Amino acid sequence: MTEVLLGIDIGTSGCKALVLDLDGTPIASATATYPLARPRPGWTEQDPALWVEGARKAVAEALAASGRTQIRCIGLSGQMHGLVALDEGHRVLRPALLWNDQRNGAECAEITERAGGLEALLAATNNRMLIGYTGGKIVWMRENEPELFARMTCMLNPKDYLRLVLSGEVATEVSDASGTGLFDTRRRQWARELTERIGLDPALLPPCHESSVISARVSASAARLFGLPEGTPIAGGGGDSVIQTIGSGVIAPGELQTTIGTAGILAAALDKPVDNPDGRLQIFCNVAPEKWHCMGVSLNAGGAMSWLRETLWPDDEPAFEAIVEEAAASPTGARGLLFLPYLYGERCPHPDPSARAAFVGLTARHGRPDMARSVMEGVAYAFADMHRLMAPLGMDSGLIKASGGGARAPLWRQMQADLFGCDVVTTQGAAEGAAYGAALVAGVGIGVWPDAQTAAACCRPLTRERPDAATGERMRAMLSVYRSLYPALIASFDALAALDTQA
């Protein structure tokens, strides 16, 4: 019987379960999908029951495919910033508000004001209260759903709700807590004074541990529901955007990671919590103790490709690879066509829920291949925009480790290599996403590896794209135009957003 680790990731569109041997090699994985609700423009919600059912299906399928195994530990990951509101009996009060929900702009401004302004907020947390963060959602619920809010006794993020179902334990860990906007990331503890200043009871916030701490064990009821051995230890895990860095082997300063999932993330590890001058970046606690995590997050990456497929291929909706093949038929620069990927507003480098997506430069000679390529290039330009903020803080590199579903496209990796002028590699396990990082953290939790740095060494390079100087020059010329567009269109975005709410 093979001893294994189990990583479970509660994603936006589905749950992934991954079985990993104790050498860090994936044995089997499975994904169960579920829908996303958009009840109003800018709102995104999910019923947490979908995550539980998705996890049950994915775990059963992955374990069935892995043969005779003994699960040593379970690691959890999930979409960050979501609000799961629970009552005294730990029952869900309403559908969860997700990371890309844009409804709480006024509440985020209120939190910043009550904190004493942006400078005081950054002093407390080292992060802005960005739209989408959990803290703004809690205040939105207080202001807009007072009867439900009065019944709320605890909030959890998505992966921590799964921990509750698996074990009956209410807990979180430092990386997901960082993404609430209510966490002192420098001191790795809840910012209680800030929480009280904005009128929230600190008791709403769950106990918080370091990510590799064994924070729960599988209960008897969950053992029956999930087909897992009762008493199996559960590590704290991590928010998907953070834990994916260890899943790509990014743990030492000087390396960058790009993740193309629904969102697009540019991230780096830090040995200290550097100051975040204007709060446009996100500086969180790393899943490794005494390390921190810097990232920029664009709300639109793989989600833009999904939108493109649904819009331009409404009848057959081809596979991702087929769209990439069409994009490859268009030259670098997509014949002068640019795509601003702000389909859900934007977070970094422009924290603006009113931002709108746009094709700029569209002419009658452009076709689907050009539009597909411009969408892919637009995501790469968003990475470059974020890196312009990170570089002055010392986060530069001659190497990018690509991850997420988009990393399986060599064309997307090559775009990054050309634009950044450095090699882009994929690593073992990175294609498995946050579930791989979750399994590694579980291994650290029970001593399979002595620390996160040793676990990260499992992430051996698999592919490598090298930069082409001429192509990079062309892309950087397009990037210059791309960067001029958002400032020129801010007023138009705001006007269109206002008209949209009147419709």
GROMACS .gro file of C-alpha atoms in nm, residues 23 57 147 186 193 217 250 474:
model
    8
   23ASP     CA    1   0.851   1.184  -0.332
   57LYS     CA    2  -1.678   1.365  -0.626
  147GLU     CA    3  -3.114   4.054   0.968
  186ARG     CA    4   0.376   4.194   0.938
  193GLU     CA    5  -0.772   4.716   1.672
  217ARG     CA    6  -0.868   1.574   1.170
  250VAL     CA    7   0.898   2.958  -0.594
  474ARG     CA    8   0.759   4.422  -3.100
   0.00000   0.00000   0.00000
